[in-house]
Short mmCIF file of C-alpha atoms in Angstrom, two decimals:
data_model
loop_
_atom_site.label_atom_id
_atom_site.label_comp_id
_atom_site.label_asym_id
_atom_site.label_seq_id
_atom_site.Cartn_x
_atom_site.Cartn_y
_atom_site.Cartn_z
CA UNK A 1 223.04 10.56 97.04
CA UNK A 2 219.57 11.10 98.38
CA UNK A 3 216.98 11.25 95.54
CA UNK A 4 215.73 14.72 96.36
CA UNK A 5 219.27 16.11 96.23
CA UNK A 6 219.90 14.64 92.78
CA UNK A 7 216.62 15.83 91.33
CA UNK A 8 217.87 19.26 90.25
CA UNK A 9 221.03 20.60 88.64
CA UNK A 10 220.52 24.13 89.93
CA UNK A 11 223.53 25.50 91.78
CA UNK A 12 223.05 25.06 95.53
CA UNK A 13 225.15 25.95 98.55
CA UNK A 14 226.53 22.71 99.91
CA UNK A 15 228.31 21.96 103.18
CA UNK A 16 230.62 18.93 103.35
CA UNK A 17 230.86 17.19 106.74
CA UNK A 18 233.48 14.65 107.84
CA UNK A 19 232.91 12.94 111.24
CA UNK A 20 235.49 10.94 113.16
CA UNK A 21 234.31 7.28 112.95
CA UNK A 22 233.36 6.76 116.59
CA UNK A 23 229.86 6.95 118.05
CA UNK A 24 230.53 9.90 120.32
CA UNK A 25 231.76 11.91 117.33
CA UNK A 26 229.33 10.67 114.69
CA UNK A 27 226.18 11.57 116.64
CA UNK A 28 226.83 15.32 117.07
CA UNK A 29 228.07 15.66 113.49
CA UNK A 30 224.86 14.13 112.11
CA UNK A 31 222.80 16.27 114.47
CA UNK A 32 224.57 19.33 113.07
CA UNK A 33 223.94 18.03 109.54
CA UNK A 34 220.19 17.86 110.21
CA UNK A 35 220.16 21.40 111.59
CA UNK A 36 222.04 22.77 108.57
CA UNK A 37 219.76 20.99 106.12
CA UNK A 38 216.70 22.33 107.96
CA UNK A 39 218.02 25.80 107.18
CA UNK A 40 218.16 25.17 103.45
CA UNK A 41 221.72 23.95 102.92
CA UNK A 42 222.54 20.84 100.92
CA UNK A 43 224.66 18.47 103.02
CA UNK A 44 227.12 15.78 101.98
CA UNK A 45 228.64 13.56 104.67
CA UNK A 46 232.01 12.04 103.81
CA UNK A 47 232.74 8.98 105.91
CA UNK A 48 235.28 6.24 106.40
CA UNK A 49 234.78 2.55 105.65
CA UNK A 50 235.95 1.93 109.20
CA UNK A 51 232.83 2.05 111.40
CA UNK A 52 230.90 2.97 108.28
CA UNK A 53 227.67 4.93 108.61
CA UNK A 54 224.30 3.61 107.50
CA UNK A 55 222.87 6.08 104.93
CA UNK A 56 219.40 4.55 105.38
CA UNK A 57 219.24 6.11 108.85
CA UNK A 58 219.42 9.58 107.29
CA UNK A 59 217.83 9.46 103.81
CA UNK A 60 217.70 13.24 103.62
CA UNK A 61 221.51 13.50 103.57
CA UNK A 62 224.02 12.53 100.88
CA UNK A 63 226.73 10.08 101.96
CA UNK A 64 230.05 9.39 100.21
CA UNK A 65 232.67 6.93 101.44
CA UNK A 66 236.28 8.01 101.10
CA UNK A 67 237.45 4.34 100.88
CA UNK A 68 240.54 4.63 103.03
CA UNK A 69 243.02 1.82 103.59
CA UNK A 70 243.60 1.46 107.33
CA UNK A 71 246.30 -0.82 108.79
CA UNK A 72 244.84 -3.90 110.45
CA UNK A 73 246.30 -3.04 113.82
CA UNK A 74 244.63 0.36 113.75
CA UNK A 75 241.20 -1.16 113.05
CA UNK A 76 241.47 -3.66 115.90
CA UNK A 77 239.09 -3.25 118.87
CA UNK A 78 242.17 -3.54 121.08
CA UNK A 79 244.06 -0.75 119.33
CA UNK A 80 245.74 1.94 121.40
CA UNK A 81 243.43 4.92 120.91
CA UNK A 82 246.23 7.48 120.37
CA UNK A 83 247.98 5.25 117.82
CA UNK A 84 244.59 4.66 116.19
CA UNK A 85 243.88 8.38 115.85
CA UNK A 86 247.32 9.00 114.35
CA UNK A 87 246.82 6.11 111.90
CA UNK A 88 243.37 7.35 110.91
CA UNK A 89 244.69 10.82 110.18
CA UNK A 90 247.52 9.41 108.09
CA UNK A 91 245.35 6.94 106.17
CA UNK A 92 242.45 9.31 105.51
CA UNK A 93 244.21 12.51 104.44
CA UNK A 94 244.64 11.67 100.75
CA UNK A 95 241.25 9.93 100.19
CA UNK A 96 239.49 12.78 102.00
CA UNK A 97 241.21 15.29 99.73
CA UNK A 98 240.25 13.27 96.64
CA UNK A 99 236.60 13.03 97.72
CA UNK A 100 236.44 16.76 98.49
CA UNK A 101 238.05 17.61 95.14
CA UNK A 102 235.40 15.51 93.37
CA UNK A 103 232.65 17.46 95.09
CA UNK A 104 234.29 20.74 94.10
CA UNK A 105 233.97 19.62 90.46
CA UNK A 106 230.25 18.88 90.94
CA UNK A 107 227.28 21.06 90.10
CA UNK A 108 226.85 22.57 93.56
CA UNK A 109 228.83 25.36 95.17
CA UNK A 110 230.68 24.02 98.22
CA UNK A 111 230.31 26.78 100.79
CA UNK A 112 232.59 25.16 103.36
CA UNK A 113 233.57 21.95 105.06
CA UNK A 114 233.02 20.99 108.69
CA UNK A 115 235.37 18.29 109.95
CA UNK A 116 235.76 16.74 113.38
CA UNK A 117 238.33 18.58 115.46
CA UNK A 118 240.47 15.42 115.75
CA UNK A 119 240.96 15.32 111.96
CA UNK A 120 244.02 17.57 111.92
CA UNK A 121 245.10 16.12 108.55
CA UNK A 122 241.68 16.76 106.97
CA UNK A 123 241.65 20.32 108.32
CA UNK A 124 244.94 20.94 106.54
CA UNK A 125 243.83 19.16 103.36
CA UNK A 126 240.62 21.19 103.04
CA UNK A 127 242.45 24.44 103.70
CA UNK A 128 245.07 23.47 101.10
CA UNK A 129 242.32 23.09 98.50
CA UNK A 130 241.09 26.60 99.28
CA UNK A 131 237.90 25.31 100.95
CA UNK A 132 236.89 27.24 104.08
CA UNK A 133 236.90 24.66 106.86
CA UNK A 134 235.43 24.70 110.35
CA UNK A 135 236.30 22.28 113.12
CA UNK A 136 233.55 20.63 115.15
CA UNK A 137 234.67 20.01 118.70
CA UNK A 138 232.62 17.16 120.14
CA UNK A 139 234.10 17.67 123.61
CA UNK A 140 233.45 20.37 126.18
CA UNK A 141 234.77 23.92 125.99
CA UNK A 142 236.79 23.11 129.13
CA UNK A 143 238.47 20.21 127.35
CA UNK A 144 239.19 22.28 124.25
CA UNK A 145 240.74 24.97 126.44
CA UNK A 146 242.96 22.26 127.91
CA UNK A 147 243.95 21.14 124.41
CA UNK A 148 245.00 24.67 123.49
CA UNK A 149 247.00 24.91 126.74
CA UNK A 150 248.78 21.54 126.36
CA UNK A 151 252.06 22.88 124.91
CA UNK A 152 252.34 25.32 127.83
CA UNK A 153 251.50 22.56 130.32
CA UNK A 154 254.24 20.36 128.94
CA UNK A 155 256.77 23.20 128.93
CA UNK A 156 255.82 23.99 132.54
CA UNK A 157 256.43 20.42 133.68
CA UNK A 158 252.82 19.35 134.27
CA UNK A 159 253.04 16.85 131.41
CA UNK A 160 253.92 14.03 131.78
CA UNK A 161 251.77 13.81 134.91
CA UNK A 162 253.78 13.20 138.08
CA UNK A 163 252.47 11.36 141.14
CA UNK A 164 253.54 14.08 143.56
CA UNK A 165 251.58 16.74 141.64
CA UNK A 166 248.28 14.90 141.19
CA UNK A 167 246.26 17.08 143.56
CA UNK A 168 247.77 20.43 142.55
CA UNK A 169 245.42 22.89 140.86
CA UNK A 170 246.57 23.71 137.33
CA UNK A 171 247.18 27.46 136.94
CA UNK A 172 244.65 29.13 134.61
CA UNK A 173 242.67 25.89 134.27
CA UNK A 174 240.88 25.83 137.64
CA UNK A 175 239.03 23.81 138.89
CA UNK A 176 241.21 21.20 137.15
CA UNK A 177 243.89 19.43 139.15
CA UNK A 178 246.86 17.77 137.51
CA UNK A 179 245.09 14.39 137.84
CA UNK A 180 242.20 15.80 135.77
CA UNK A 181 244.30 16.66 132.70
CA UNK A 182 243.73 14.77 129.45
CA UNK A 183 245.40 11.39 129.64
CA UNK A 184 245.21 7.97 128.03
CA UNK A 185 246.61 5.37 130.40
CA UNK A 186 248.89 2.90 128.62
CA UNK A 187 249.54 5.22 125.67
CA UNK A 188 252.90 6.75 124.95
CA UNK A 189 253.06 10.24 126.45
CA UNK A 190 255.09 11.65 123.55
CA UNK A 191 252.58 10.25 121.05
CA UNK A 192 249.66 11.78 122.99
CA UNK A 193 251.38 15.16 123.25
CA UNK A 194 252.30 15.03 119.57
CA UNK A 195 248.71 14.27 118.60
CA UNK A 196 247.30 17.07 120.74
CA UNK A 197 249.90 19.51 119.37
CA UNK A 198 248.88 18.68 115.80
CA UNK A 199 245.23 19.18 116.66
CA UNK A 200 245.92 22.55 118.31
CA UNK A 201 248.12 23.67 115.41
CA UNK A 202 245.43 22.73 112.88
CA UNK A 203 242.84 24.69 114.84
CA UNK A 204 245.01 27.78 114.76
CA UNK A 205 246.47 27.37 111.29
CA UNK A 206 243.76 25.81 109.11
CA UNK A 207 240.32 26.35 110.67
CA UNK A 208 238.35 29.47 109.85
CA UNK A 209 235.95 28.73 112.67
CA UNK A 210 235.37 26.36 115.58
CA UNK A 211 231.97 24.85 116.37
CA UNK A 212 231.41 23.60 119.92
CA UNK A 213 228.60 21.38 121.14
CA UNK A 214 228.05 23.36 124.32
CA UNK A 215 226.25 26.50 125.48
CA UNK A 216 226.74 29.63 127.56
CA UNK A 217 224.57 28.55 130.48
CA UNK A 218 227.16 25.97 131.56
CA UNK A 219 230.45 27.08 129.95
CA UNK A 220 230.38 30.84 129.41
CA UNK A 221 233.75 31.50 131.14
CA UNK A 222 235.47 28.71 129.20
CA UNK A 223 234.02 29.93 125.91
CA UNK A 224 235.26 33.45 126.55
CA UNK A 225 238.77 32.19 127.30
CA UNK A 226 238.78 30.04 124.16
CA UNK A 227 237.78 32.97 121.98
CA UNK A 228 240.63 35.02 123.41
CA UNK A 229 243.09 32.32 122.29
CA UNK A 230 241.79 31.98 118.71
CA UNK A 231 241.98 34.29 115.72
CA UNK A 232 238.82 32.73 114.24
CA UNK A 233 235.28 32.82 115.64
CA UNK A 234 234.00 30.11 117.97
CA UNK A 235 230.32 29.12 117.83
CA UNK A 236 228.69 27.44 120.82
CA UNK A 237 225.73 25.71 119.15
CA UNK A 238 224.78 23.04 121.69
CA UNK A 239 223.10 21.05 122.95
CA UNK A 240 222.83 19.65 119.43
CA UNK A 241 220.83 16.57 120.41
CA UNK A 242 218.03 18.80 121.75
CA UNK A 243 218.07 21.33 118.90
CA UNK A 244 217.91 18.96 115.93
CA UNK A 245 214.58 18.39 114.13
CA UNK A 246 212.36 15.73 115.69
CA UNK A 247 212.95 12.24 114.28
CA UNK A 248 211.23 8.88 114.78
CA UNK A 249 212.86 6.94 117.60
CA UNK A 250 213.91 4.14 115.24
CA UNK A 251 216.05 6.49 113.19
CA UNK A 252 218.85 6.74 115.70
CA UNK A 253 221.84 6.49 113.35
CA UNK A 254 223.73 4.57 116.03
CA UNK A 255 226.56 2.11 115.44
CA UNK A 256 224.82 -0.09 118.06
CA UNK A 257 221.22 -1.33 117.98
CA UNK A 258 219.47 -0.30 121.22
CA UNK A 259 217.43 -2.73 123.29
CA UNK A 260 214.14 -0.87 123.55
CA UNK A 261 212.76 -3.51 125.89
CA UNK A 262 214.32 -1.60 128.75
CA UNK A 263 211.74 1.20 128.37
CA UNK A 264 208.68 -0.84 129.45
CA UNK A 265 210.88 -2.28 132.22
CA UNK A 266 211.46 1.30 133.43
CA UNK A 267 207.72 2.00 133.20
CA UNK A 268 207.19 -0.50 136.03
CA UNK A 269 209.40 1.45 138.46
CA UNK A 270 208.61 4.45 140.68
CA UNK A 271 209.80 7.97 139.91
CA UNK A 272 213.55 8.53 140.36
CA UNK A 273 214.14 5.04 141.73
CA UNK A 274 216.43 3.49 139.07
CA UNK A 275 220.17 4.01 138.58
CA UNK A 276 221.20 4.02 134.90
CA UNK A 277 224.75 2.69 134.32
CA UNK A 278 226.66 3.11 131.06
CA UNK A 279 230.32 3.72 130.30
CA UNK A 280 229.64 4.75 126.72
CA UNK A 281 230.62 3.43 123.31
CA UNK A 282 234.42 3.19 123.62
CA UNK A 283 235.54 3.07 127.25
CA UNK A 284 236.51 -0.34 128.65
CA UNK A 285 237.15 -1.74 132.13
CA UNK A 286 239.14 -4.79 133.14
CA UNK A 287 237.45 -7.97 134.29
CA UNK A 288 238.15 -7.31 137.98
CA UNK A 289 236.53 -3.86 137.87
CA UNK A 290 233.54 -5.26 135.98
CA UNK A 291 232.99 -7.90 138.65
CA UNK A 292 233.29 -5.34 141.46
CA UNK A 293 230.77 -3.10 139.69
CA UNK A 294 228.38 -6.03 139.34
CA UNK A 295 228.60 -7.16 142.97
CA UNK A 296 228.36 -3.57 144.20
CA UNK A 297 225.23 -2.92 142.19
CA UNK A 298 223.68 -6.16 143.39
CA UNK A 299 224.29 -5.35 147.06
CA UNK A 300 223.32 -1.65 146.88
CA UNK A 301 219.60 -2.32 147.25
CA UNK A 302 218.91 0.00 144.29
CA UNK A 303 217.20 -1.02 141.02
CA UNK A 304 219.56 -0.49 138.09
CA UNK A 305 219.63 -0.55 134.28
CA UNK A 306 223.17 -1.45 133.18
CA UNK A 307 224.55 -1.20 129.64
CA UNK A 308 227.25 -3.84 129.16
CA UNK A 309 228.47 -3.30 125.61
CA UNK A 310 230.10 -6.15 123.69
CA UNK A 311 233.84 -5.75 123.95
CA UNK A 312 233.60 -3.39 126.91
CA UNK A 313 235.42 -5.68 129.35
CA UNK A 314 239.12 -6.30 128.81
CA UNK A 315 240.49 -9.76 129.42
CA UNK A 316 237.47 -11.63 128.03
CA UNK A 317 237.04 -13.48 124.77
CA UNK A 318 233.55 -12.12 124.28
CA UNK A 319 234.39 -9.43 121.72
CA UNK A 320 231.10 -9.88 119.87
CA UNK A 321 228.71 -10.38 122.78
CA UNK A 322 228.34 -9.07 126.35
CA UNK A 323 230.74 -10.72 128.82
CA UNK A 324 229.38 -13.30 131.26
CA UNK A 325 228.37 -12.24 134.76
CA UNK A 326 230.55 -13.22 137.73
CA UNK A 327 229.96 -16.73 139.04
CA UNK A 328 227.02 -16.89 141.43
CA UNK A 329 225.74 -13.41 140.69
CA UNK A 330 222.70 -14.54 138.70
CA UNK A 331 221.45 -16.28 141.85
CA UNK A 332 222.05 -13.21 144.04
CA UNK A 333 218.70 -11.80 145.19
CA UNK A 334 219.85 -8.22 144.70
CA UNK A 335 220.74 -8.91 141.10
CA UNK A 336 217.08 -9.49 140.25
CA UNK A 337 216.41 -5.80 140.90
CA UNK A 338 218.44 -4.95 137.82
CA UNK A 339 218.32 -5.28 134.05
CA UNK A 340 221.38 -5.66 131.79
CA UNK A 341 221.30 -4.70 128.11
CA UNK A 342 223.95 -4.58 125.38
CA UNK A 343 222.93 -1.05 124.39
CA UNK A 344 220.13 1.35 125.39
CA UNK A 345 218.26 4.24 123.74
CA UNK A 346 220.09 6.55 126.12
CA UNK A 347 218.32 9.83 125.50
CA UNK A 348 214.93 8.18 126.09
CA UNK A 349 216.26 6.41 129.16
CA UNK A 350 217.59 9.63 130.70
CA UNK A 351 214.28 11.38 129.98
CA UNK A 352 212.32 8.63 131.73
CA UNK A 353 210.84 9.64 135.07
CA UNK A 354 212.01 6.38 136.70
CA UNK A 355 215.69 7.38 136.35
CA UNK A 356 217.12 8.84 139.53
CA UNK A 357 220.81 9.11 138.57
CA UNK A 358 223.33 8.18 135.87
CA UNK A 359 226.58 6.29 136.59
CA UNK A 360 228.64 7.52 133.66
CA UNK A 361 232.14 7.67 132.20
CA UNK A 362 231.51 11.40 131.66
CA UNK A 363 231.93 11.38 127.90
CA UNK A 364 230.72 14.74 126.67
CA UNK A 365 227.58 13.49 124.88
CA UNK A 366 226.48 11.56 127.97
CA UNK A 367 227.28 14.52 130.23
CA UNK A 368 225.27 16.91 128.06
CA UNK A 369 222.34 14.51 127.80
CA UNK A 370 222.26 14.07 131.57
CA UNK A 371 222.44 17.82 132.22
CA UNK A 372 219.65 18.47 129.74
CA UNK A 373 217.34 16.02 131.52
CA UNK A 374 218.22 17.23 135.02
CA UNK A 375 219.70 13.85 135.98
CA UNK A 376 222.57 13.84 138.54
CA UNK A 377 225.67 11.79 137.82
CA UNK A 378 228.00 9.32 139.48
CA UNK A 379 231.31 10.06 137.75
CA UNK A 380 233.71 7.28 136.71
CA UNK A 381 236.00 8.80 134.05
CA UNK A 382 238.12 6.36 132.08
CA UNK A 383 240.40 8.31 129.72
CA UNK A 384 240.96 11.38 127.51
CA UNK A 385 238.51 14.26 128.10
CA UNK A 386 236.40 12.33 130.61
CA UNK A 387 238.56 13.38 133.57
CA UNK A 388 238.03 17.04 132.65
CA UNK A 389 234.26 16.58 132.34
CA UNK A 390 234.06 14.63 135.61
CA UNK A 391 235.79 17.44 137.49
CA UNK A 392 233.33 19.98 136.13
CA UNK A 393 230.36 17.72 136.89
CA UNK A 394 231.41 17.31 140.51
CA UNK A 395 233.19 20.57 141.40
CA UNK A 396 232.07 23.27 138.96
CA UNK A 397 228.40 22.53 138.27
CA UNK A 398 227.79 20.47 141.39
CA UNK A 399 225.56 17.95 139.62
CA UNK A 400 227.45 14.78 140.45
CA UNK A 401 229.46 12.70 142.91
CA UNK A 402 232.60 10.65 142.36
CA UNK A 403 232.44 6.87 142.33
CA UNK A 404 236.08 6.85 143.43
CA UNK A 405 239.28 5.75 141.73
CA UNK A 406 239.19 2.27 143.32
CA UNK A 407 236.26 0.23 141.99
CA UNK A 408 235.57 -2.07 144.95
CA UNK A 409 232.17 -3.64 145.64
CA UNK A 410 231.58 -2.19 149.11
CA UNK A 411 232.57 1.32 147.95
CA UNK A 412 230.41 0.93 144.86
CA UNK A 413 227.38 -0.07 146.92
CA UNK A 414 227.93 2.85 149.31
CA UNK A 415 228.36 5.36 146.47
CA UNK A 416 225.16 4.14 144.83
CA UNK A 417 223.18 4.34 148.08
CA UNK A 418 224.55 7.82 148.79
CA UNK A 419 223.55 9.05 145.36
CA UNK A 420 220.07 7.51 145.39
CA UNK A 421 219.08 7.99 149.03
CA UNK A 422 221.68 10.10 150.89
CA UNK A 423 221.89 13.81 151.75
CA UNK A 424 224.70 14.41 149.25
CA UNK A 425 222.63 12.69 146.58
CA UNK A 426 219.68 14.92 147.40
CA UNK A 427 221.90 18.00 147.09
CA UNK A 428 223.30 17.15 143.65
CA UNK A 429 219.87 16.01 142.46
CA UNK A 430 218.42 19.39 143.38
CA UNK A 431 221.28 21.18 141.65
CA UNK A 432 220.81 19.05 138.52
CA UNK A 433 217.14 19.99 138.37
CA UNK A 434 218.05 23.67 138.80
CA UNK A 435 220.61 23.53 135.98
CA UNK A 436 218.00 22.07 133.65
CA UNK A 437 216.10 25.39 133.58
CA UNK A 438 218.76 27.47 131.75
CA UNK A 439 219.32 24.50 129.49
CA UNK A 440 215.66 24.51 128.53
CA UNK A 441 215.84 28.24 127.79
CA UNK A 442 218.82 27.66 125.50
CA UNK A 443 216.96 24.97 123.59
CA UNK A 444 214.02 27.34 123.06
CA UNK A 445 216.09 29.57 120.73
CA UNK A 446 217.95 28.75 117.50
CA UNK A 447 220.04 31.94 117.45
CA UNK A 448 223.40 30.15 117.78
CA UNK A 449 222.77 27.87 114.79
CA UNK A 450 221.42 30.80 112.77
CA UNK A 451 224.59 32.77 113.46
CA UNK A 452 226.69 29.80 112.37
CA UNK A 453 224.77 29.43 109.11
CA UNK A 454 225.06 33.14 108.40
CA UNK A 455 228.85 32.90 108.89
CA UNK A 456 229.07 29.84 106.61
CA UNK A 457 227.26 31.70 103.87
CA UNK A 458 229.63 34.64 104.19
CA UNK A 459 232.77 32.56 103.53
#
């Protein structure tokens, strides 16, 4: 426990947070924690030993490990993500309940718990203890709306996805096509549907509120439709990464250490001349796609900053270090225009004036961060909610172009050149800069967070 929180025995209102142990889920939960603490609430973060958090990165918060026992196969970097999520829920339900019960016996008054929306078991456990519990959705409102609609989609024959229906628009979920629905290639369809059904049931049956890291300027219609489907209030409090209190750059709280040497490298490049490439903290590509990406970038004629995360390329033995480049590429003249890092300080990179576009997997954090900086996107979704986000980026908000389903070097080079120097690229770049204005206005007010805190205190 942080020293300042243990210095008094006076009764305080405390909020208990429980993030899912993946980077894209941890970051928004800790950003929310900082915002709640800034408004006078005591905050305790329960966390797993799997992908354990570093309390030193957030000394103002109290951290408690639940000490779960996770099967080895579920903790493997090669684990099927759906099976992993099911195993995490099963393994963490009892230790989460025990840790929450211990806090209830403590000196502070636990006002409520906020758990990641994928923790269906923890939502039920908190509710069973009589603790008001809110779910934090770390995906878009459009994705959450799709989650709530999944049972209907399956009953209507859209799930499992059929080849002949791929380009059909999904009724009531426009602009989504069938190919844009949540999917995890290689995972069992029944397991995925079962997981999503449990999540949706927990939202409706256990949560007394839903917190979404989004905002009206980009998702007002989706938020209205979500609220019509829920009996509890939904709070759009994003973009959390822009609203949180200012912190020193070194205190990033990331599971990966960023290579800050890329920032002075960017300083040496003209305005909007560099393509930033990152497929996030979980998504992987096979070796063939990685090599096509590399050769395409090299031959595009565009300077690039590429994040190649250890373990991000399937079919290599380099689980603990970035995979080797394709043979001959390090001698390729075009390759010398680029810089490859294992991880980057992404928010600072996207805010840098040298960045002209972002080749992204369209994870929600990356999508939000790009929108907030007015940076257009090249969309290459890999799995889960990323297909939903990519469709909105390209066809709803008009701030991105598709890389294409086939990752082939000539197509990659053409897509990069189009984005950075073509008419279509100019169009989406202009739209991205226009969308930044309402985003900035949203960041200028704290009303959404204040409303959330007021609701928490009323529980």
